[in-house]
Short mmCIF file of C-alpha atoms in Angstrom, two decimals:
data_model
loop_
_atom_site.label_atom_id
_atom_site.label_comp_id
_atom_site.label_asym_id
_atom_site.label_seq_id
_atom_site.Cartn_x
_atom_site.Cartn_y
_atom_site.Cartn_z
CA MET A 1303 108.94 139.20 111.44
CA THR A 1304 107.07 136.94 113.83
CA ALA A 1305 105.79 133.43 113.21
CA PHE A 1306 102.74 132.58 115.28
CA ASP A 1307 102.37 129.00 116.50
CA ALA A 1308 98.96 129.68 117.97
CA ILE A 1309 96.37 132.45 118.20
CA GLY A 1310 94.30 133.01 121.32
CA LEU A 1311 90.86 134.52 121.00
CA ASP A 1312 88.75 135.97 123.78
CA ALA A 1313 85.05 135.09 123.66
CA ASP A 1314 82.76 137.57 125.49
CA ASP A 1315 82.47 140.78 123.42
CA THR A 1316 85.14 139.53 121.03
CA LEU A 1317 83.25 136.64 119.39
CA TRP A 1318 79.78 137.36 120.77
CA GLU A 1319 77.76 139.96 122.66
CA ASN A 1320 78.03 139.78 126.44
CA GLU A 1321 78.32 143.08 128.27
CA SER A 1322 75.08 144.34 126.71
CA PHE A 1323 73.18 141.61 128.62
CA PHE A 1324 74.76 142.77 131.88
CA ARG A 1325 73.84 146.39 131.15
CA LEU A 1326 70.24 145.50 130.24
CA THR A 1327 69.92 143.49 133.46
CA GLU A 1328 71.48 146.31 135.45
CA ALA A 1329 68.88 148.72 134.03
CA GLU A 1330 66.07 146.39 135.12
CA PHE A 1331 67.70 146.06 138.53
CA CYS A 1332 67.83 149.85 138.91
CA ALA A 1333 64.16 150.12 137.91
CA LEU A 1334 63.25 147.42 140.44
CA LEU A 1335 64.79 149.52 143.22
CA GLY A 1336 63.58 152.82 141.74
CA ASP A 1337 61.62 153.85 144.85
CA HIS A 1338 64.76 153.59 147.02
CA ALA A 1339 67.41 155.48 145.06
CA ASP A 1340 68.15 157.00 141.68
CA PRO A 1341 69.45 154.73 138.92
CA GLN A 1342 73.00 156.09 138.82
CA MET A 1343 73.43 155.69 142.56
CA ILE A 1344 72.12 152.10 142.40
CA ALA A 1345 74.40 151.27 139.46
CA ASP A 1346 77.41 152.68 141.30
CA ARG A 1347 76.64 150.67 144.45
CA LEU A 1348 76.21 147.51 142.41
CA ASP A 1349 79.50 148.11 140.62
CA ARG A 1350 81.32 148.61 143.95
CA THR A 1351 79.78 145.43 145.38
CA GLU A 1352 80.72 143.44 142.27
CA ARG A 1353 84.34 144.56 142.43
CA ALA A 1354 84.55 143.88 146.17
CA ASN A 1355 83.21 140.36 145.59
CA LEU A 1356 85.44 139.52 142.60
CA ALA A 1357 88.13 137.84 144.69
CA ARG A 1358 85.56 135.48 146.19
CA TYR A 1359 83.05 134.99 143.39
CA GLY A 1360 85.23 135.44 140.34
CA TYR A 1361 83.74 136.62 137.05
CA GLY A 1362 80.41 135.51 135.66
CA ILE A 1363 76.66 135.69 136.03
CA LYS A 1364 76.28 133.78 139.33
CA GLY A 1365 78.53 136.23 141.14
CA PHE A 1366 76.66 139.11 139.47
CA MET A 1367 73.35 137.68 140.75
CA LEU A 1368 74.70 137.38 144.30
CA SER A 1369 76.03 140.95 144.11
CA MET A 1370 72.64 142.22 142.93
CA VAL A 1371 70.90 140.50 145.87
CA GLN A 1372 73.44 141.92 148.32
CA THR A 1373 73.16 145.44 146.86
CA ALA A 1374 69.36 145.32 147.03
CA ILE A 1375 69.46 144.38 150.72
CA GLU A 1376 72.07 147.00 151.60
CA LEU A 1377 70.42 149.82 149.63
CA THR A 1378 67.06 149.21 151.31
CA ASP A 1379 68.47 148.62 154.80
CA GLY A 1380 67.03 145.12 154.63
CA ARG A 1381 63.51 146.30 153.75
CA ILE A 1382 63.52 144.74 150.27
CA GLU A 1383 60.55 142.35 149.84
CA GLY A 1384 61.05 138.69 149.01
CA HIS A 1385 59.21 138.97 145.70
CA ARG A 1386 61.71 141.58 144.49
CA ILE A 1387 64.63 139.34 145.42
CA ALA A 1388 62.84 136.59 143.47
CA ARG A 1389 62.67 138.98 140.50
CA ILE A 1390 66.45 139.52 140.76
CA LEU A 1391 67.00 135.75 140.63
CA ASP A 1392 64.73 135.60 137.57
CA LEU A 1393 66.77 138.33 135.86
CA GLY A 1394 69.93 136.30 136.44
CA GLN A 1395 68.35 133.10 135.20
CA GLU A 1396 67.28 134.93 132.05
CA MET A 1397 70.89 135.99 131.52
CA LEU A 1398 72.00 132.37 131.92
CA ALA A 1399 69.64 131.44 129.08
CA HIS A 1400 70.27 134.38 126.74
CA PRO A 1401 70.91 133.56 123.10
CA VAL A 1402 74.45 133.80 121.78
CA THR A 1403 74.74 136.51 119.12
CA LEU A 1404 77.97 136.50 117.13
CA LEU A 1405 79.59 139.87 116.48
CA PRO A 1406 79.79 141.05 112.84
CA GLY A 1407 82.68 139.62 110.87
CA VAL A 1408 83.49 136.86 113.34
CA GLU A 1409 82.55 133.89 111.19
CA ALA A 1410 84.36 135.22 108.12
CA ALA A 1411 87.45 135.93 110.23
CA LEU A 1412 87.40 132.39 111.63
CA ASP A 1413 87.04 131.05 108.06
CA ALA A 1414 90.14 133.00 107.07
CA LEU A 1415 92.01 131.76 110.15
CA ALA A 1416 91.24 128.09 109.41
CA GLY A 1417 94.45 126.06 109.41
CA ARG A 1418 95.92 128.10 112.25
CA ARG A 1419 96.06 126.66 115.75
CA LEU A 1420 93.28 128.57 117.53
CA ILE A 1421 92.70 128.58 121.28
CA LEU A 1422 89.63 130.14 122.82
CA VAL A 1423 90.64 131.76 126.11
CA THR A 1424 87.82 133.06 128.26
CA LYS A 1425 86.98 133.65 131.91
CA GLY A 1426 83.82 133.39 134.01
CA ASP A 1427 81.49 130.63 135.17
CA LEU A 1428 82.51 127.25 133.72
CA MET A 1429 78.99 126.01 133.03
CA ASP A 1430 77.85 129.28 131.44
CA GLN A 1431 80.94 129.63 129.25
CA GLU A 1432 80.57 126.03 128.06
CA ARG A 1433 76.91 126.67 127.28
CA LYS A 1434 77.78 129.73 125.19
CA ILE A 1435 80.58 127.97 123.32
CA ALA A 1436 78.19 125.14 122.43
CA ALA A 1437 75.39 127.56 121.48
CA SER A 1438 77.73 129.67 119.35
CA GLY A 1439 78.29 126.78 116.95
CA LEU A 1440 81.98 127.77 116.92
CA ALA A 1441 83.42 124.98 119.11
CA ASP A 1442 84.79 123.07 116.10
CA ARG A 1443 86.77 126.10 114.97
CA PHE A 1444 89.08 125.85 117.98
CA ASP A 1445 91.87 123.41 118.77
CA ALA A 1446 91.39 124.00 122.46
CA VAL A 1447 89.18 125.90 124.89
CA GLU A 1448 90.58 127.35 128.11
CA ILE A 1449 88.18 128.74 130.70
CA LEU A 1450 90.16 130.59 133.37
CA ALA A 1451 89.16 131.99 136.76
CA ASP A 1452 91.08 135.15 135.89
CA LYS A 1453 93.27 136.20 132.97
CA THR A 1454 96.49 136.90 134.81
CA PRO A 1455 100.00 136.53 133.36
CA GLU A 1456 100.35 133.37 135.52
CA ALA A 1457 97.15 131.89 134.10
CA TYR A 1458 98.29 132.59 130.51
CA ALA A 1459 101.69 131.11 131.32
CA ARG A 1460 100.01 127.90 132.50
CA VAL A 1461 97.94 127.75 129.30
CA LEU A 1462 101.02 128.25 127.10
CA PHE A 1463 102.99 125.66 129.07
CA SER A 1464 100.22 123.07 128.86
CA HIS A 1465 100.08 123.51 125.07
CA GLY A 1466 103.84 123.52 124.65
CA LEU A 1467 103.82 127.10 123.34
CA ARG A 1468 106.42 129.86 123.65
CA PRO A 1469 105.06 133.35 124.41
CA GLU A 1470 106.92 134.77 121.38
CA GLY A 1471 104.87 132.50 119.13
CA PHE A 1472 101.55 133.41 120.73
CA ALA A 1473 99.18 136.25 119.85
CA MET A 1474 96.04 136.95 121.89
CA ALA A 1475 93.14 139.04 120.52
CA GLY A 1476 90.31 140.44 122.60
CA ASN A 1477 88.34 143.46 123.75
CA SER A 1478 89.89 143.83 127.19
CA MET A 1479 93.15 145.73 127.46
CA ARG A 1480 93.46 144.48 131.04
CA SER A 1481 92.68 140.79 130.49
CA ASP A 1482 93.49 139.99 126.86
CA VAL A 1483 96.33 142.31 125.93
CA ILE A 1484 98.51 143.42 128.84
CA PRO A 1485 99.19 140.01 130.49
CA VAL A 1486 100.18 138.43 127.16
CA ILE A 1487 102.50 141.30 126.22
CA GLU A 1488 103.97 141.06 129.73
CA LEU A 1489 104.86 137.43 129.03
CA GLY A 1490 106.57 138.31 125.75
CA GLY A 1491 103.68 137.57 123.42
CA THR A 1492 101.67 139.70 121.01
CA GLY A 1493 98.50 141.48 122.18
CA ILE A 1494 95.80 142.50 119.73
CA PHE A 1495 93.25 144.89 121.15
CA ILE A 1496 89.84 144.86 119.47
CA PRO A 1497 87.76 147.30 121.51
CA HIS A 1498 84.01 146.70 121.87
CA GLY A 1499 81.73 149.70 122.32
CA MET A 1500 80.47 148.32 125.63
CA THR A 1501 83.09 147.06 128.07
CA TRP A 1502 82.94 146.92 131.87
CA ALA A 1503 85.08 149.74 133.28
CA HIS A 1504 86.92 147.12 135.36
CA GLU A 1505 88.45 145.79 132.12
CA HIS A 1506 89.88 149.17 131.08
CA ALA A 1507 93.59 149.84 131.45
CA ASP A 1508 96.18 152.10 129.86
CA ALA A 1509 97.74 150.70 126.71
CA PRO A 1510 101.27 149.51 127.37
CA ASP A 1511 104.08 151.04 125.31
CA SER A 1512 105.08 147.98 123.31
CA PRO A 1513 105.82 147.19 119.66
CA ARG A 1514 103.91 143.94 120.26
CA LEU A 1515 100.62 145.79 120.86
CA HIS A 1516 98.26 146.14 117.91
CA GLU A 1517 94.76 147.55 117.68
CA LEU A 1518 91.96 146.63 115.30
CA THR A 1519 88.43 147.94 114.94
CA SER A 1520 87.01 144.49 114.23
CA MET A 1521 87.83 140.77 114.19
CA ALA A 1522 87.41 141.02 110.40
CA ALA A 1523 90.85 142.66 110.16
CA LEU A 1524 92.62 140.00 112.24
CA PRO A 1525 93.66 137.56 109.47
CA ASP A 1526 95.30 140.38 107.47
CA LEU A 1527 97.11 141.74 110.51
CA LEU A 1528 98.56 138.33 111.34
CA ALA A 1529 99.67 137.83 107.75
CA ARG A 1530 101.30 141.27 107.76
CA LEU A 1531 103.15 140.59 111.02
CA GLU A 1532 104.41 137.31 109.62
CA ALA A 1533 105.46 138.78 106.25
CA MET B 747 98.17 93.28 134.31
CA THR B 748 97.64 96.97 133.65
CA ALA B 749 100.24 99.71 133.32
CA PHE B 750 98.94 103.12 134.32
CA ASP B 751 100.25 106.13 132.42
CA ALA B 752 98.42 108.55 134.69
CA ILE B 753 96.31 108.57 137.85
CA GLY B 754 93.40 110.96 138.27
CA LEU B 755 92.43 112.06 141.76
CA ASP B 756 89.22 113.76 142.78
CA ALA B 757 89.60 116.62 145.28
CA ASP B 758 86.45 117.35 147.35
CA ASP B 759 85.99 114.60 149.97
CA THR B 760 88.82 112.59 148.42
CA LEU B 761 91.77 114.86 149.29
CA TRP B 762 90.01 117.24 151.67
CA GLU B 763 86.74 117.76 153.55
CA ASN B 764 83.97 119.42 151.56
CA GLU B 765 80.49 118.00 152.02
CA SER B 766 80.65 118.56 155.78
CA PHE B 767 80.78 122.34 155.13
CA PHE B 768 77.66 122.10 152.98
CA ARG B 769 75.84 120.10 155.69
CA LEU B 770 76.85 122.53 158.44
CA THR B 771 75.63 125.44 156.34
CA GLU B 772 72.42 123.59 155.52
CA ALA B 773 71.79 123.10 159.25
CA GLU B 774 72.23 126.83 159.85
CA PHE B 775 69.94 127.56 156.91
CA CYS B 776 67.25 125.27 158.40
CA ALA B 777 67.59 126.99 161.77
CA LEU B 778 67.29 130.40 160.10
CA LEU B 779 63.92 129.38 158.62
CA GLY B 780 62.88 127.41 161.72
CA ASP B 781 59.70 129.44 162.32
CA HIS B 782 58.43 128.59 158.81
CA ALA B 783 58.90 124.83 158.51
CA ASP B 784 60.60 121.88 160.16
CA PRO B 785 64.26 121.22 159.35
CA GLN B 786 63.72 118.06 157.30
CA MET B 787 61.13 119.74 155.09
CA ILE B 788 63.43 122.73 154.54
CA ALA B 789 66.39 120.47 153.73
CA ASP B 790 64.29 118.51 151.24
CA ARG B 791 63.10 121.69 149.51
CA LEU B 792 66.65 123.01 149.30
CA ASP B 793 67.86 119.73 147.85
CA ARG B 794 65.13 119.78 145.20
CA THR B 795 65.94 123.37 144.29
CA GLU B 796 69.67 122.61 144.06
CA ARG B 797 69.09 119.69 141.71
CA ALA B 798 66.66 121.68 139.56
CA ASN B 799 69.24 124.47 139.24
CA LEU B 800 72.24 122.21 138.49
CA ALA B 801 71.89 122.50 134.72
CA ARG B 802 72.05 126.29 134.93
CA TYR B 803 74.33 126.91 137.90
CA GLY B 804 76.54 123.85 137.81
CA TYR B 805 78.22 122.57 140.97
CA GLY B 806 79.75 124.75 143.64
CA ILE B 807 79.08 127.18 146.43
CA LYS B 808 77.73 130.12 144.38
CA GLY B 809 74.94 127.98 142.96
CA PHE B 810 74.27 126.63 146.46
CA MET B 811 73.95 130.20 147.77
CA LEU B 812 71.51 131.14 145.00
CA SER B 813 69.49 127.98 145.69
CA MET B 814 69.34 128.81 149.41
CA VAL B 815 68.06 132.33 148.64
CA GLN B 816 65.44 130.94 146.24
CA THR B 817 64.31 128.26 148.71
CA ALA B 818 63.99 130.82 151.50
CA ILE B 819 61.75 133.02 149.35
CA GLU B 820 59.61 130.14 148.14
CA LEU B 821 59.20 128.53 151.58
CA THR B 822 58.05 131.81 153.12
CA ASP B 823 55.86 132.87 150.19
CA GLY B 824 58.10 135.88 149.79
CA ARG B 825 57.77 136.99 153.43
CA ILE B 826 61.43 136.38 154.27
CA GLU B 827 63.06 139.55 155.64
CA GLY B 828 66.06 141.14 153.99
CA HIS B 829 68.29 140.63 157.01
CA ARG B 830 67.75 136.86 156.81
CA ILE B 831 68.68 136.83 153.13
CA ALA B 832 71.79 138.79 154.12
CA ARG B 833 72.55 136.06 156.67
CA ILE B 834 72.27 133.44 153.89
CA LEU B 835 74.81 135.39 151.83
CA ASP B 836 77.10 135.53 154.87
CA LEU B 837 76.82 131.76 155.31
CA GLY B 838 77.90 131.28 151.70
CA GLN B 839 80.77 133.72 152.01
CA GLU B 840 81.96 131.83 155.08
CA MET B 841 81.96 128.62 153.03
CA LEU B 842 84.03 130.35 150.35
CA ALA B 843 86.63 131.14 152.99
CA HIS B 844 86.60 127.86 154.90
CA PRO B 845 89.98 126.31 155.69
CA VAL B 846 91.10 123.30 153.68
CA THR B 847 91.44 120.21 155.89
CA LEU B 848 93.21 117.27 154.29
CA LEU B 849 91.69 113.85 154.89
CA PRO B 850 93.75 111.34 156.90
CA GLY B 851 96.39 109.49 154.92
CA VAL B 852 96.30 111.83 151.93
CA GLU B 853 99.78 113.29 152.26
CA ALA B 854 101.43 109.91 152.87
CA ALA B 855 99.57 108.47 149.88
CA LEU B 856 100.75 111.34 147.67
CA ASP B 857 104.31 110.80 148.92
CA ALA B 858 104.06 107.16 147.90
CA LEU B 859 102.61 108.15 144.50
CA ALA B 860 105.46 110.58 143.73
CA GLY B 861 106.99 109.81 140.35
CA ARG B 862 103.61 108.88 138.88
CA ARG B 863 101.84 111.27 136.54
CA LEU B 864 99.05 112.66 138.74
CA ILE B 865 96.12 114.72 137.50
CA LEU B 866 93.72 116.41 139.89
CA VAL B 867 90.23 116.24 138.37
CA THR B 868 87.55 118.21 140.15
CA LYS B 869 84.30 120.02 139.44
CA GLY B 870 82.63 123.14 140.80
CA ASP B 871 83.33 126.87 140.80
CA LEU B 872 86.65 127.68 139.14
CA MET B 873 87.72 130.38 141.59
CA ASP B 874 86.78 128.35 144.66
CA GLN B 875 88.47 125.17 143.45
CA GLU B 876 91.64 127.11 142.61
CA ARG B 877 91.57 128.68 146.06
CA LYS B 878 91.30 125.29 147.73
CA ILE B 879 94.06 123.75 145.61
CA ALA B 880 96.36 126.63 146.56
CA ALA B 881 95.35 126.47 150.24
CA SER B 882 95.83 122.70 150.37
CA GLY B 883 99.54 123.05 149.70
CA LEU B 884 99.21 120.08 147.33
CA ALA B 885 99.40 121.90 143.96
CA ASP B 886 103.02 120.85 143.39
CA ARG B 887 102.12 117.19 143.76
CA PHE B 888 100.13 117.23 140.52
CA ASP B 889 101.27 117.33 136.92
CA ALA B 890 98.02 118.95 135.89
CA VAL B 891 94.78 120.27 137.36
CA GLU B 892 91.49 119.93 135.50
CA ILE B 893 88.44 121.77 136.81
CA LEU B 894 85.35 120.57 134.94
CA ALA B 895 81.79 121.88 134.81
CA ASP B 896 80.59 118.28 135.18
CA LYS B 897 82.32 114.91 135.28
CA THR B 898 80.69 113.25 132.30
CA PRO B 899 82.31 110.59 130.11
CA GLU B 900 82.68 113.30 127.41
CA ALA B 901 84.48 115.62 129.83
CA TYR B 902 86.87 112.84 130.89
CA ALA B 903 87.44 111.96 127.23
CA ARG B 904 88.45 115.58 126.54
CA VAL B 905 90.85 115.53 129.50
CA LEU B 906 92.47 112.27 128.35
CA PHE B 907 92.73 113.52 124.77
CA SER B 908 94.33 116.81 125.81
CA HIS B 909 96.95 114.90 127.82
CA GLY B 910 97.55 112.30 125.12
CA LEU B 911 96.29 109.50 127.37
CA ARG B 912 94.49 106.26 126.49
CA PRO B 913 91.59 105.28 128.80
CA GLU B 914 93.16 101.84 129.37
CA GLY B 915 96.18 103.54 130.93
CA PHE B 916 94.14 105.83 133.17
CA ALA B 917 92.83 105.16 136.68
CA MET B 918 90.59 107.64 138.50
CA ALA B 919 90.11 107.57 142.28
CA GLY B 920 87.41 109.42 144.17
CA ASN B 921 84.47 109.34 146.54
CA SER B 922 81.70 109.68 143.97
CA MET B 923 80.51 106.53 142.22
CA ARG B 924 78.58 108.74 139.79
CA SER B 925 81.29 111.29 138.96
CA ASP B 926 84.65 109.62 139.59
CA VAL B 927 84.10 105.95 138.90
CA ILE B 928 81.31 105.19 136.41
CA PRO B 929 82.25 107.62 133.60
CA VAL B 930 85.90 106.47 133.62
CA ILE B 931 84.96 102.78 133.57
CA GLU B 932 82.54 103.59 130.76
CA LEU B 933 85.44 104.97 128.72
CA GLY B 934 87.52 101.85 129.30
CA GLY B 935 89.58 103.09 132.23
CA THR B 936 89.93 101.94 135.83
CA GLY B 937 87.67 103.38 138.54
CA ILE B 938 88.71 103.35 142.18
CA PHE B 939 85.91 104.13 144.59
CA ILE B 940 86.98 105.56 147.96
CA PRO B 941 83.70 106.29 149.75
CA HIS B 942 83.54 109.21 152.20
CA GLY B 943 81.10 109.01 155.10
CA MET B 944 79.37 112.16 153.95
CA THR B 945 78.48 112.39 150.26
CA TRP B 946 75.63 114.30 148.61
CA ALA B 947 72.91 111.81 147.61
CA HIS B 948 73.10 113.22 144.07
CA GLU B 949 76.55 111.60 143.74
CA HIS B 950 75.31 108.11 144.65
CA ALA B 951 74.86 105.49 141.95
CA ASP B 952 74.85 101.71 141.70
CA ALA B 953 78.28 100.16 141.30
CA PRO B 954 78.79 98.94 137.74
CA ASP B 955 79.60 95.27 137.21
CA SER B 956 83.16 95.63 135.95
CA PRO B 957 86.53 94.01 136.66
CA ARG B 958 87.98 97.53 136.37
CA LEU B 959 86.11 98.74 139.48
CA HIS B 960 87.98 98.69 142.77
CA GLU B 961 87.01 99.95 146.20
CA LEU B 962 89.21 101.22 149.01
CA THR B 963 88.40 102.48 152.49
CA SER B 964 91.02 105.23 152.32
CA MET B 965 93.48 107.00 150.02
CA ALA B 966 96.21 105.40 152.15
CA ALA B 967 95.60 102.09 150.36
CA LEU B 968 95.82 103.54 146.84
CA PRO B 969 99.59 103.16 146.19
CA ASP B 970 99.46 99.45 147.11
CA LEU B 971 96.37 98.82 144.99
CA LEU B 972 98.01 100.41 141.93
CA ALA B 973 101.19 98.38 142.47
CA ARG B 974 99.12 95.20 142.79
CA LEU B 975 97.17 95.92 139.59
CA GLU B 976 100.44 96.55 137.76
CA ALA B 977 102.17 93.45 139.12
#
């Protein structure tokens, strides 16, 4: 039996759609460069550039925009025209304004979790994450919001420390095995994996062999799982 | 007499150099576009673009890079060559790797402030601010680090609430009248203005008429000022 003092919830692709906007933008980016290379080759180059830039840019749309610009220049040996770069910037700005669409079952799950201490734990651009939290209408459901540069065990440890929480009393739920589940289990907490059909390959990782790992098909099942673990 | 429960310190251009890197990069950007317009006109256009993009990009180097790319395209009516855009990206990446140079008197002031509850309060890109805090070697001097999307009264109120602080017991010191001083005085706290020779015009604002506003020429004078206010 475990008693949870607080529940952490990921945001992108756990509470609302996110990766689908990246994939739609990527498809437009590939079409924009269609006379220079085939779409799969462009997508692969972009993915490599994104990963190489992660340590400098971190996660989020601004870094993605800069990586698209860089990829376009490299793929065309610098022959890309200014108006196409302008189109790339427009694509990014559209992403930064996209509506926030809650995933099915999220609101009902949050209703059922009311009374628990809930912490939203996300990563990416500060301004963009704050915009989405406000636009989601869910801000009031959370006791705290933590926007991290990266979801490492150290970053989670800082969050737990600042809230006076022990890892054993903390469960984190999200769609990324790498960012939401593994680091929390590593600290001694509970990791609840709720896969989303569309997740950046960078977020994939092998499931750890731990009795504190649980998997759900949807946020809707989270309140029951927590109750069962506490029974 | 005031008793301070915690002291907030700004980072960029309060603890270490920052704006000078932006101005050096801006000068290189103007030189790069030198055959299209004169430097002052380019700098003005870039400044306008930066301000217009603030609500979407927030503060920080990534947004600055995107604004430079956009300005270059607009100023050249899209005729900018790919290799010059690549050079703009390089300039930004150099900024993201620049060394952290502490301002004079900062370390001695922090020594003298040891024992006080110190909170570093900064704004900008998460990843870049975390890099600079780590590189500064000053992380251990602070009880907490708060990286905000913007330094509004609401954002300061959230910080104070999360640390269980009353505004009357909080003093914030920094080089921006707009971001470090005014919002904290507005909440009922103490604002300590430590101007830096080089500050983005966007951060300028008229000094409020308040007995809780103080001005210093350097961080070195901060410990004495606090002691005097508490005497």
